Tab-separated table of C-alpha atoms in Angstrom:
chain	number	residue	atom	x	y	z
A	1	MET	CA	0.028	0.169	-0.190
A	2	ARG	CA	2.931	2.415	0.964
A	3	LEU	CA	4.906	1.476	-2.701
A	4	VAL	CA	1.410	2.935	-4.097
A	5	VAL	CA	1.329	6.526	-2.885
A	6	ALA	CA	4.889	6.584	-2.807
A	7	ILE	CA	3.671	6.053	-6.609
A	8	ALA	CA	1.517	8.034	-8.267
A	9	ALA	CA	3.541	10.698	-5.186
A	10	TYR	CA	6.292	10.181	-7.817
A	11	LEU	CA	4.043	10.494	-11.046
A	12	ALA	CA	2.330	13.410	-9.852
A	13	LEU	CA	5.939	14.962	-8.854
A	14	THR	CA	7.313	14.336	-12.145
A	15	MET	CA	3.820	15.296	-13.581
A	16	GLY	CA	4.187	18.558	-12.643
A	17	VAL	CA	7.193	19.107	-12.996
A	18	ALA	CA	6.921	18.077	-17.530
A	19	SER	CA	3.755	20.410	-17.293
A	20	THR	CA	5.595	23.213	-15.531
A	21	GLN	CA	8.488	22.401	-18.006
A	22	GLU	CA	5.841	23.213	-21.496
A	23	HIS	CA	4.069	25.659	-19.858
A	24	SER	CA	5.619	29.814	-19.694
A	25	PRO	CA	5.095	31.962	-16.580
A	26	ASN	CA	2.405	33.484	-18.804
A	27	GLY	CA	0.871	30.261	-19.903
A	28	VAL	CA	2.238	29.342	-23.716
A	29	LYS	CA	2.081	26.382	-24.695
A	30	THR	CA	4.705	24.750	-26.511
A	31	LEU	CA	3.530	22.248	-28.863
A	32	ALA	CA	5.899	18.575	-30.111
A	33	PRO	CA	3.361	16.346	-31.364
A	34	GLU	CA	3.268	12.186	-31.365
A	35	GLY	CA	4.185	11.618	-34.490
A	36	ALA	CA	5.346	15.480	-36.025
A	37	ILE	CA	8.666	16.370	-37.183
A	38	LYS	CA	11.555	16.126	-34.090
A	39	THR	CA	13.671	19.617	-34.209
A	40	THR	CA	16.873	19.889	-32.742
A	41	GLY	CA	18.255	23.694	-32.897
A	42	THR	CA	16.949	26.342	-30.691
A	43	TRP	CA	13.239	26.491	-32.114
A	44	ALA	CA	9.589	24.373	-31.163
A	45	LEU	CA	6.912	23.627	-33.887
A	46	GLY	CA	4.367	25.611	-32.640
A	47	THR	CA	2.840	27.146	-29.234
A	48	ARG	CA	-0.566	27.426	-28.305
A	49	ALA	CA	-1.486	30.845	-26.240
A	50	GLY	CA	-5.390	31.803	-25.455
A	51	ASP	CA	-6.986	30.679	-27.978
A	52	PHE	CA	-4.338	31.004	-31.021
A	53	VAL	CA	-1.811	28.290	-31.880
A	54	TYR	CA	0.771	29.635	-33.792
A	55	VAL	CA	3.138	26.888	-36.157
A	56	ALA	CA	7.164	27.491	-36.791
A	57	GLY	CA	7.460	28.095	-40.394
A	58	MET	CA	6.745	24.614	-42.049
A	59	ARG	CA	9.564	23.454	-44.450
A	60	GLY	CA	8.585	19.836	-46.334
A	61	ILE	CA	10.761	16.937	-43.859
A	62	ASP	CA	9.161	13.208	-43.234
A	63	PRO	CA	8.178	12.874	-39.798
A	64	LYS	CA	8.931	8.936	-40.100
A	65	THR	CA	12.871	9.962	-41.761
A	66	ASN	CA	13.181	13.726	-40.460
A	67	THR	CA	14.861	13.812	-43.680
A	68	LEU	CA	13.482	16.705	-47.386
A	69	VAL	CA	10.964	14.812	-48.905
A	70	GLN	CA	12.315	14.389	-53.072
A	71	GLY	CA	10.338	16.650	-55.431
A	72	ASP	CA	9.386	20.316	-56.174
A	73	GLU	CA	5.360	19.308	-55.180
A	74	ALA	CA	6.158	16.170	-53.316
A	75	ARG	CA	8.067	18.536	-50.846
A	76	ILE	CA	5.522	21.995	-50.923
A	77	ARG	CA	2.552	18.944	-49.976
A	78	GLN	CA	5.070	17.986	-47.234
A	79	GLY	CA	5.428	21.373	-45.212
A	80	PHE	CA	1.275	22.046	-45.457
A	81	LEU	CA	0.735	18.999	-43.774
A	82	ASN	CA	3.901	19.230	-41.274
A	83	MET	CA	1.862	21.978	-40.901
A	84	LYS	CA	-1.731	20.605	-40.384
A	85	MET	CA	-0.400	18.173	-38.565
A	86	ILE	CA	0.888	20.437	-35.882
A	87	ALA	CA	-2.536	22.975	-35.993
A	88	GLU	CA	-4.675	19.342	-35.714
A	89	SER	CA	-2.727	18.319	-32.386
A	90	GLU	CA	-4.356	21.067	-30.705
A	91	GLY	CA	-8.065	20.882	-32.534
A	92	ALA	CA	-7.665	23.558	-35.565
A	93	SER	CA	-8.425	22.610	-39.385
A	94	LEU	CA	-6.358	23.799	-42.276
A	95	ARG	CA	-10.187	25.458	-42.312
A	96	ASP	CA	-9.185	27.606	-39.333
A	97	ALA	CA	-6.199	29.202	-40.136
A	98	VAL	CA	-6.280	33.012	-39.862
A	99	ARG	CA	-3.329	33.717	-41.960
A	100	ILE	CA	0.023	32.327	-43.967
A	101	VAL	CA	2.943	33.100	-44.890
A	102	VAL	CA	4.432	31.545	-47.367
A	103	TYR	CA	8.025	31.525	-48.643
A	104	VAL	CA	9.117	30.093	-51.498
A	105	THR	CA	12.596	30.749	-53.830
A	106	ASP	CA	11.522	30.759	-57.063
A	107	MET	CA	7.784	32.707	-57.354
A	108	PHE	CA	7.605	31.395	-61.037
A	109	ARG	CA	8.263	28.022	-60.439
A	110	PHE	CA	7.016	26.589	-56.905
A	111	ARG	CA	3.415	29.447	-56.480
A	112	PRO	CA	1.349	27.895	-59.213
A	113	LEU	CA	2.851	24.467	-57.323
A	114	VAL	CA	2.152	26.071	-53.400
A	115	ASN	CA	-1.664	26.848	-55.113
A	116	LYS	CA	-2.020	23.363	-56.688
A	117	VAL	CA	-1.318	21.473	-53.357
A	118	GLN	CA	-3.930	24.300	-51.434
A	119	GLU	CA	-5.872	23.776	-53.727
A	120	GLU	CA	-6.009	19.764	-53.029
A	121	LEU	CA	-6.577	20.945	-49.122
A	122	TRP	CA	-8.364	23.474	-48.753
A	123	GLY	CA	-10.822	22.183	-51.477
A	124	ARG	CA	-13.119	24.450	-52.295
A	125	GLY	CA	-11.908	27.326	-50.653
A	126	PRO	CA	-12.784	29.282	-48.511
A	127	TYR	CA	-8.687	30.009	-48.003
A	128	PRO	CA	-6.787	32.002	-46.182
A	129	PRO	CA	-5.761	34.722	-45.995
A	130	ARG	CA	-2.101	34.633	-47.625
A	131	THR	CA	1.066	36.857	-47.876
A	132	ILE	CA	3.200	35.177	-50.240
A	133	LEU	CA	7.600	35.990	-50.673
A	134	GLU	CA	9.852	34.732	-53.057
A	135	ILE	CA	12.883	35.494	-50.806
A	136	HIS	CA	16.347	34.578	-51.016
A	137	ARG	CA	17.538	31.510	-48.995
A	138	LEU	CA	16.051	29.041	-47.280
A	139	ASN	CA	17.183	27.096	-44.565
A	140	GLN	CA	19.394	23.674	-45.385
A	141	ASP	CA	18.761	26.304	-49.440
A	142	ASP	CA	15.340	24.774	-49.568
A	143	ILE	CA	12.750	25.809	-51.667
A	144	PHE	CA	9.608	26.245	-50.126
A	145	GLU	CA	8.317	27.292	-45.907
A	146	VAL	CA	4.823	28.338	-44.931
A	147	GLU	CA	4.169	29.811	-41.308
A	148	GLY	CA	0.179	29.352	-40.471
A	149	THR	CA	-1.261	30.642	-37.611
A	150	PHE	CA	-4.753	29.318	-36.112
A	151	TYR	CA	-7.803	29.467	-34.313
A	152	ALA	CA	-8.814	27.126	-31.654
A	153	PRO	CA	-10.940	28.348	-28.700
A	154	ALA	CA	-10.152	26.401	-25.703
A	155	LYS	CA	-11.770	24.247	-23.608
A	156	LYS	CA	-13.669	26.366	-20.102
B	1	MET	CA	-49.909	34.419	-44.097
B	2	ARG	CA	-48.282	30.953	-44.704
B	3	LEU	CA	-46.177	32.458	-47.957
B	4	VAL	CA	-44.507	34.651	-45.631
B	5	VAL	CA	-43.765	32.283	-43.255
B	6	ALA	CA	-42.442	29.783	-45.722
B	7	ILE	CA	-39.978	32.860	-47.452
B	8	ALA	CA	-39.295	33.423	-43.798
B	9	ALA	CA	-38.117	30.065	-43.109
B	10	TYR	CA	-36.406	30.131	-46.707
B	11	LEU	CA	-34.870	32.522	-45.757
B	12	ALA	CA	-33.159	31.689	-42.884
B	13	LEU	CA	-32.269	28.813	-43.679
B	14	THR	CA	-30.604	30.606	-47.055
B	15	MET	CA	-28.521	32.761	-44.471
B	16	GLY	CA	-27.519	29.425	-42.599
B	17	VAL	CA	-26.329	28.059	-44.796
B	18	ALA	CA	-23.600	31.205	-46.212
B	19	SER	CA	-22.969	31.806	-42.725
B	20	THR	CA	-21.318	28.495	-42.142
B	21	GLN	CA	-19.897	28.987	-45.009
B	22	GLU	CA	-18.541	31.700	-43.902
B	23	HIS	CA	-17.647	30.827	-40.716
B	24	SER	CA	-15.376	27.691	-40.429
B	25	PRO	CA	-15.475	25.019	-37.390
B	26	ASN	CA	-13.843	27.058	-35.268
B	27	GLY	CA	-15.720	30.694	-36.451
B	28	VAL	CA	-12.825	31.867	-38.744
B	29	LYS	CA	-15.168	34.728	-40.289
B	30	THR	CA	-13.620	35.218	-43.899
B	31	LEU	CA	-13.615	38.899	-44.628
B	32	ALA	CA	-15.179	39.701	-48.610
B	33	PRO	CA	-15.999	43.443	-48.497
B	34	GLU	CA	-17.980	45.207	-50.464
B	35	GLY	CA	-16.160	47.567	-52.513
B	36	ALA	CA	-12.699	45.924	-52.145
B	37	ILE	CA	-10.304	43.543	-54.633
B	38	LYS	CA	-12.021	40.196	-55.970
B	39	THR	CA	-8.909	37.214	-55.545
B	40	THR	CA	-9.168	34.826	-57.562
B	41	GLY	CA	-6.483	32.104	-56.664
B	42	THR	CA	-6.757	30.535	-53.572
B	43	TRP	CA	-6.355	33.119	-50.789
B	44	ALA	CA	-8.744	35.280	-48.793
B	45	LEU	CA	-8.434	39.049	-48.411
B	46	GLY	CA	-8.808	38.578	-44.137
B	47	THR	CA	-10.048	37.204	-41.207
B	48	ARG	CA	-11.337	37.869	-37.941
B	49	ALA	CA	-10.939	35.382	-34.950
B	50	GLY	CA	-11.885	36.550	-31.660
B	51	ASP	CA	-10.882	40.036	-31.269
B	52	PHE	CA	-8.049	40.234	-33.848
B	53	VAL	CA	-8.219	41.550	-37.513
B	54	TYR	CA	-5.855	39.252	-40.453
B	55	VAL	CA	-5.290	41.189	-43.267
B	56	ALA	CA	-3.933	39.310	-46.419
B	57	GLY	CA	-0.700	41.143	-47.913
B	58	MET	CA	-1.825	43.439	-50.190
B	59	ARG	CA	-0.236	45.618	-52.774
B	60	GLY	CA	-1.439	48.332	-55.249
B	61	ILE	CA	-4.760	46.808	-57.466
B	62	ASP	CA	-7.331	49.278	-57.595
B	63	PRO	CA	-10.445	47.279	-56.673
B	64	LYS	CA	-12.325	49.170	-59.303
B	65	THR	CA	-10.284	47.940	-62.919
B	66	ASN	CA	-8.728	44.840	-60.673
B	67	THR	CA	-5.669	45.749	-62.057
B	68	LEU	CA	-2.253	47.379	-60.084
B	69	VAL	CA	-1.980	50.830	-60.035
B	70	GLN	CA	0.378	53.374	-62.360
B	71	GLY	CA	3.225	55.296	-60.569
B	72	ASP	CA	4.735	54.153	-57.483
B	73	GLU	CA	3.749	56.152	-54.609
B	74	ALA	CA	0.044	55.859	-55.994
B	75	ARG	CA	0.529	52.498	-55.859
B	76	ILE	CA	1.403	52.433	-52.415
B	77	ARG	CA	-0.642	54.413	-50.791
B	78	GLN	CA	-3.317	52.123	-52.771
B	79	GLY	CA	-1.944	48.740	-51.512
B	80	PHE	CA	-2.273	50.694	-47.345
B	81	LEU	CA	-5.850	51.510	-48.514
B	82	ASN	CA	-6.800	48.154	-49.528
B	83	MET	CA	-5.883	47.269	-45.938
B	84	LYS	CA	-7.739	49.720	-44.800
B	85	MET	CA	-10.438	49.091	-46.125
B	86	ILE	CA	-10.600	44.768	-45.172
B	87	ALA	CA	-9.288	46.566	-41.723
B	88	GLU	CA	-12.410	49.156	-41.095
B	89	SER	CA	-14.844	46.796	-42.442
B	90	GLU	CA	-13.926	44.546	-39.129
B	91	GLY	CA	-14.588	48.060	-37.198
B	92	ALA	CA	-10.827	48.916	-37.353
B	93	SER	CA	-9.146	52.060	-38.331
B	94	LEU	CA	-5.243	51.959	-39.217
B	95	ARG	CA	-4.770	53.734	-35.497
B	96	ASP	CA	-5.892	49.990	-34.590
B	97	ALA	CA	-2.973	48.023	-35.842
B	98	VAL	CA	-1.168	45.750	-33.911
B	99	ARG	CA	1.701	45.141	-36.358
B	100	ILE	CA	2.429	45.896	-39.876
B	101	VAL	CA	4.757	43.880	-41.804
B	102	VAL	CA	6.188	46.075	-45.487
B	103	TYR	CA	7.992	44.269	-48.084
B	104	VAL	CA	9.168	46.736	-50.617
B	105	THR	CA	11.768	45.280	-53.665
B	106	ASP	CA	14.163	47.735	-52.960
B	107	MET	CA	15.157	50.017	-49.875
B	108	PHE	CA	16.112	52.706	-51.212
B	109	ARG	CA	13.846	53.952	-53.689
B	110	PHE	CA	10.652	52.383	-52.121
B	111	ARG	CA	10.865	53.134	-48.334
B	112	PRO	CA	10.692	56.870	-48.585
B	113	LEU	CA	7.520	56.307	-50.491
B	114	VAL	CA	6.276	54.746	-48.013
B	115	ASN	CA	7.403	56.992	-45.111
B	116	LYS	CA	5.348	59.293	-46.573
B	117	VAL	CA	2.003	58.041	-47.100
B	118	GLN	CA	1.926	56.844	-43.662
B	119	GLU	CA	2.581	60.147	-42.224
B	120	GLU	CA	-0.395	61.219	-44.791
B	121	LEU	CA	-2.608	58.445	-43.909
B	122	TRP	CA	-2.065	58.226	-39.827
B	123	GLY	CA	-1.315	61.524	-39.269
B	124	ARG	CA	1.306	62.471	-36.560
B	125	GLY	CA	0.276	59.033	-35.079
B	126	PRO	CA	1.515	56.955	-33.102
B	127	TYR	CA	2.236	54.653	-36.072
B	128	PRO	CA	2.461	50.651	-35.335
B	129	PRO	CA	4.843	48.349	-35.336
B	130	ARG	CA	6.441	48.311	-38.253
B	131	THR	CA	9.262	45.298	-39.991
B	132	ILE	CA	10.439	46.888	-43.602
B	133	LEU	CA	12.577	43.864	-45.421
B	134	GLU	CA	13.891	44.867	-48.713
B	135	ILE	CA	12.870	40.882	-50.936
B	136	HIS	CA	13.782	39.145	-54.110
B	137	ARG	CA	10.414	38.917	-56.027
B	138	LEU	CA	6.741	39.953	-54.805
B	139	ASN	CA	4.071	38.010	-57.185
B	140	GLN	CA	3.474	40.152	-60.609
B	141	ASP	CA	6.948	41.139	-60.079
B	142	ASP	CA	5.286	44.007	-57.655
B	143	ILE	CA	7.325	46.653	-55.420
B	144	PHE	CA	5.919	46.911	-52.886
B	145	GLU	CA	3.076	44.387	-50.257
B	146	VAL	CA	1.631	45.618	-46.425
B	147	GLU	CA	0.536	42.924	-44.307
B	148	GLY	CA	-1.595	44.303	-41.475
B	149	THR	CA	-2.878	42.732	-38.395
B	150	PHE	CA	-5.146	44.373	-35.863
B	151	TYR	CA	-7.427	44.353	-33.153
B	152	ALA	CA	-11.346	44.691	-33.319
B	153	PRO	CA	-13.282	43.482	-30.018
B	154	ALA	CA	-15.735	41.465	-31.307
B	155	LYS	CA	-19.378	43.576	-29.823
B	156	LYS	CA	-20.474	41.256	-27.168
C	1	MET	CA	-6.007	75.029	-1.261
C	2	ARG	CA	-7.457	76.649	-4.927
C	3	LEU	CA	-4.591	76.270	-6.854
C	4	VAL	CA	-4.002	73.061	-5.515
C	5	VAL	CA	-7.045	71.814	-6.927
C	6	ALA	CA	-6.581	74.144	-10.201
C	7	ILE	CA	-2.324	71.713	-9.911
C	8	ALA	CA	-4.498	68.118	-9.214
C	9	ALA	CA	-7.629	69.226	-12.564
C	10	TYR	CA	-4.412	70.321	-14.249
C	11	LEU	CA	-2.760	66.756	-13.854
C	12	ALA	CA	-5.833	64.667	-14.034
C	13	LEU	CA	-6.219	66.632	-17.904
C	14	THR	CA	-2.847	66.459	-18.837
C	15	MET	CA	-2.862	62.663	-17.628
C	16	GLY	CA	-6.308	62.006	-20.049
C	17	VAL	CA	-4.632	63.655	-23.132
C	18	ALA	CA	-1.590	61.397	-23.188
C	19	SER	CA	-2.915	57.938	-22.218
C	20	THR	CA	-6.040	59.201	-24.905
C	21	GLN	CA	-2.735	58.898	-27.366
C	22	GLU	CA	-1.983	56.625	-25.742
C	23	HIS	CA	-4.439	53.805	-26.655
C	24	SER	CA	-6.634	53.985	-29.816
C	25	PRO	CA	-10.105	53.149	-30.580
C	26	ASN	CA	-10.385	50.152	-29.690
C	27	GLY	CA	-7.718	50.107	-26.807
C	28	VAL	CA	-4.540	49.420	-28.860
C	29	LYS	CA	-1.563	50.405	-26.361
C	30	THR	CA	1.577	51.989	-28.052
C	31	LEU	CA	4.465	51.100	-26.431
C	32	ALA	CA	7.727	53.030	-24.970
C	33	PRO	CA	9.588	51.941	-22.392
C	34	GLU	CA	11.946	53.791	-21.011
C	35	GLY	CA	15.778	52.706	-21.680
C	36	ALA	CA	14.622	51.415	-25.206
C	37	ILE	CA	15.526	52.746	-28.550
C	38	LYS	CA	13.600	55.685	-29.707
C	39	THR	CA	11.996	55.404	-33.577
C	40	THR	CA	12.494	58.539	-35.774
C	41	GLY	CA	10.495	57.814	-37.874
C	42	THR	CA	7.029	55.905	-38.440
C	43	TRP	CA	6.476	53.337	-36.549
C	44	ALA	CA	6.735	51.938	-33.030
C	45	LEU	CA	8.520	49.667	-30.985
C	46	GLY	CA	5.232	47.703	-30.163
C	47	THR	CA	1.785	47.791	-28.929
C	48	ARG	CA	-0.245	45.623	-26.772
C	49	ALA	CA	-3.835	44.609	-27.339
C	50	GLY	CA	-5.598	41.853	-26.005
C	51	ASP	CA	-3.252	39.452	-23.616
C	52	PHE	CA	-0.574	39.956	-26.685
C	53	VAL	CA	1.954	42.088	-27.092
C	54	TYR	CA	3.192	42.842	-30.358
C	55	VAL	CA	7.310	44.245	-31.174
C	56	ALA	CA	8.498	45.696	-33.832
C	57	GLY	CA	11.688	44.644	-35.514
C	58	MET	CA	14.467	44.627	-33.619
C	59	ARG	CA	17.899	45.456	-34.899
C	60	GLY	CA	21.227	45.684	-32.419
C	61	ILE	CA	20.622	49.106	-32.130
C	62	ASP	CA	22.763	50.553	-28.820
C	63	PRO	CA	19.369	51.933	-26.792
C	64	LYS	CA	22.722	54.245	-24.924
C	65	THR	CA	23.682	55.621	-28.263
C	66	ASN	CA	21.107	54.508	-30.718
C	67	THR	CA	23.174	53.264	-33.348
C	68	LEU	CA	24.608	49.702	-34.711
C	69	VAL	CA	26.343	47.563	-31.985
C	70	GLN	CA	29.614	46.736	-33.772
C	71	GLY	CA	30.633	42.662	-34.018
C	72	ASP	CA	28.128	40.279	-35.526
C	73	GLU	CA	27.465	37.790	-32.182
C	74	ALA	CA	26.990	41.185	-29.993
C	75	ARG	CA	25.110	42.928	-32.679
C	76	ILE	CA	22.879	40.200	-33.255
C	77	ARG	CA	22.589	40.450	-29.125
C	78	GLN	CA	21.629	43.501	-28.882
C	79	GLY	CA	18.372	42.700	-31.240
C	80	PHE	CA	17.656	40.161	-28.657
C	81	LEU	CA	18.215	41.865	-25.604
C	82	ASN	CA	16.132	45.135	-27.587
C	83	MET	CA	13.248	42.849	-28.434
C	84	LYS	CA	13.613	41.472	-24.489
C	85	MET	CA	13.915	44.968	-23.065
C	86	ILE	CA	11.024	46.157	-24.608
C	87	ALA	CA	8.297	42.890	-23.557
C	88	GLU	CA	9.273	42.865	-20.390
C	89	SER	CA	8.304	46.233	-19.999
C	90	GLU	CA	4.611	44.176	-20.726
C	91	GLY	CA	5.256	41.720	-18.607
C	92	ALA	CA	6.358	38.494	-21.216
C	93	SER	CA	9.470	37.112	-20.893
C	94	LEU	CA	11.453	35.550	-23.368
C	95	ARG	CA	9.550	32.182	-22.980
C	96	ASP	CA	6.859	33.582	-23.210
C	97	ALA	CA	7.336	34.107	-27.414
C	98	VAL	CA	4.740	32.691	-29.070
C	99	ARG	CA	6.700	33.056	-32.035
C	100	ILE	CA	9.846	35.320	-33.879
C	101	VAL	CA	10.716	35.532	-36.976
C	102	VAL	CA	14.853	36.039	-37.324
C	103	TYR	CA	15.751	38.083	-40.103
C	104	VAL	CA	19.596	38.006	-41.969
C	105	THR	CA	20.758	38.553	-45.247
C	106	ASP	CA	23.672	35.270	-45.084
C	107	MET	CA	21.846	32.288	-43.677
C	108	PHE	CA	25.589	30.669	-43.529
C	109	ARG	CA	27.290	33.464	-42.142
C	110	PHE	CA	24.765	34.481	-39.677
C	111	ARG	CA	22.308	31.642	-38.716
C	112	PRO	CA	24.836	29.782	-36.174
C	113	LEU	CA	25.810	32.867	-34.470
C	114	VAL	CA	21.619	33.111	-34.563
C	115	ASN	CA	21.922	29.641	-32.362
C	116	LYS	CA	24.556	30.508	-30.305
C	117	VAL	CA	22.716	34.186	-28.477
C	118	GLN	CA	19.301	31.954	-28.130
C	119	GLU	CA	21.117	29.128	-26.368
C	120	GLU	CA	22.090	31.685	-24.191
C	121	LEU	CA	19.103	33.510	-23.511
C	122	TRP	CA	16.418	30.524	-23.164
C	123	GLY	CA	18.947	28.304	-21.691
C	124	ARG	CA	18.069	25.388	-22.498
C	125	GLY	CA	14.612	25.557	-23.811
C	126	PRO	CA	11.489	25.045	-24.427
C	127	TYR	CA	12.614	27.892	-27.406
C	128	PRO	CA	9.455	29.289	-29.811
C	129	PRO	CA	8.543	28.193	-32.883
C	130	ARG	CA	10.807	30.067	-35.285
C	131	THR	CA	10.986	31.212	-39.609
C	132	ILE	CA	14.338	31.933	-39.507
C	133	LEU	CA	14.711	33.670	-43.441
C	134	GLU	CA	17.470	35.286	-45.266
C	135	ILE	CA	16.574	37.308	-47.127
C	136	HIS	CA	17.668	40.816	-49.508
C	137	ARG	CA	18.501	43.533	-47.289
C	138	LEU	CA	17.339	45.020	-44.144
C	139	ASN	CA	17.031	48.885	-43.696
C	140	GLN	CA	20.724	50.785	-43.231
C	141	ASP	CA	22.221	47.246	-44.782
C	142	ASP	CA	22.143	45.560	-41.439
C	143	ILE	CA	22.430	41.699	-41.133
C	144	PHE	CA	20.511	40.858	-37.891
C	145	GLU	CA	16.700	41.588	-37.434
C	146	VAL	CA	14.132	39.859	-35.172
C	147	GLU	CA	10.021	40.175	-34.938
C	148	GLY	CA	8.739	38.374	-31.822
C	149	THR	CA	5.434	37.912	-30.874
C	150	PHE	CA	4.791	37.756	-26.878
C	151	TYR	CA	1.505	36.725	-24.939
C	152	ALA	CA	0.957	38.760	-21.755
C	153	PRO	CA	-3.364	37.948	-19.854
C	154	ALA	CA	-3.679	41.675	-19.462
C	155	LYS	CA	-4.212	41.543	-14.631
C	156	LYS	CA	-7.968	42.186	-14.981
């Protein structure tokens, strides 16, 4: 009986510690859903704060291998799917995006592919507000990155 | 009398449908105010979610013709005015901007024009927090784009 | 006695005016904390709206001299510290960042320095979601800029 109490106390303690680490002093929750890509550097996949979910710029990395997907269209699709998975882990669908910003390294080559993938994923719409930019370089000399903000009112 | 009831029921039904399409599962409202430019691709002009209004990157497109305004300064002004109209449709003035991000394709040429137009539109301030960036290319090889986020507490 | 009343009335009036200027019609508060860098153009350092704090793109400007810090790493650190100070003035720590966007003019040269400075400032994490981009040019031909959004629930 004593052992059960000790285990329960230990679990409560460690869970309490985990929860403290996961939330910031003001209550920002750091997201690391199961099945998502792993971050190795000084960044996290996303956060929840109040009713909003903020997803870091996502690229076409396969969560199974943590390496870049081959093929422009497939890689762009994977970037959107990575964003989708993180948003869904907090109860937001793609349709609940309040804004996306799309970064490509060639507007003429990649914007049509972005449009095609969005039609596939959002169906007939409505689509989110989008800002699309051709920039000089992405991490790992990648071709595409998408950053999304979502709305998912916290359960009261 | 029966006809009136039938019409009322029909209106309620169609309005309900419209409202369902306009709002996401979590309550994100897609914005398409009358008089604004028309979107033809996989994006929307803006959203409202909770107390915030998110406007897509706006360029100097004339809503009357849906084509780019001629002249650098006039085009930059039109971009800001397009953003303003969408924000105002949800009860936010330019003064209620919480942040703007300005993208230009030539910092030396266009930043002074952005400053001039902002002085004109915001008067003596306060101005919103701004991040201004020279990027490689915008859609349609345009020179200027502005993305704004606004605060407009929902009427309770 | 009359004088005291007159002074009190005057103070109330001027403080009221100041407060009106500081807040937008919808209640956006413009931030200009003591000790921060001074803005000279058409922009502000940050805003608070509801429970969120929006900090403008910060560069490595020394608040004491209002000029750029020398040395790549020192300048990047100063940019983060400028952001930190503004966030803290509204009760948000670096740990309460919901997202940062980092702009550099050379991914290979400056991303490792950004990582190093973040490790120093955030310790062992968690880190915020981050989007890092190499863009064509920053204001004053600078090398680094960071834009942060923070969560700091308003005291009720």
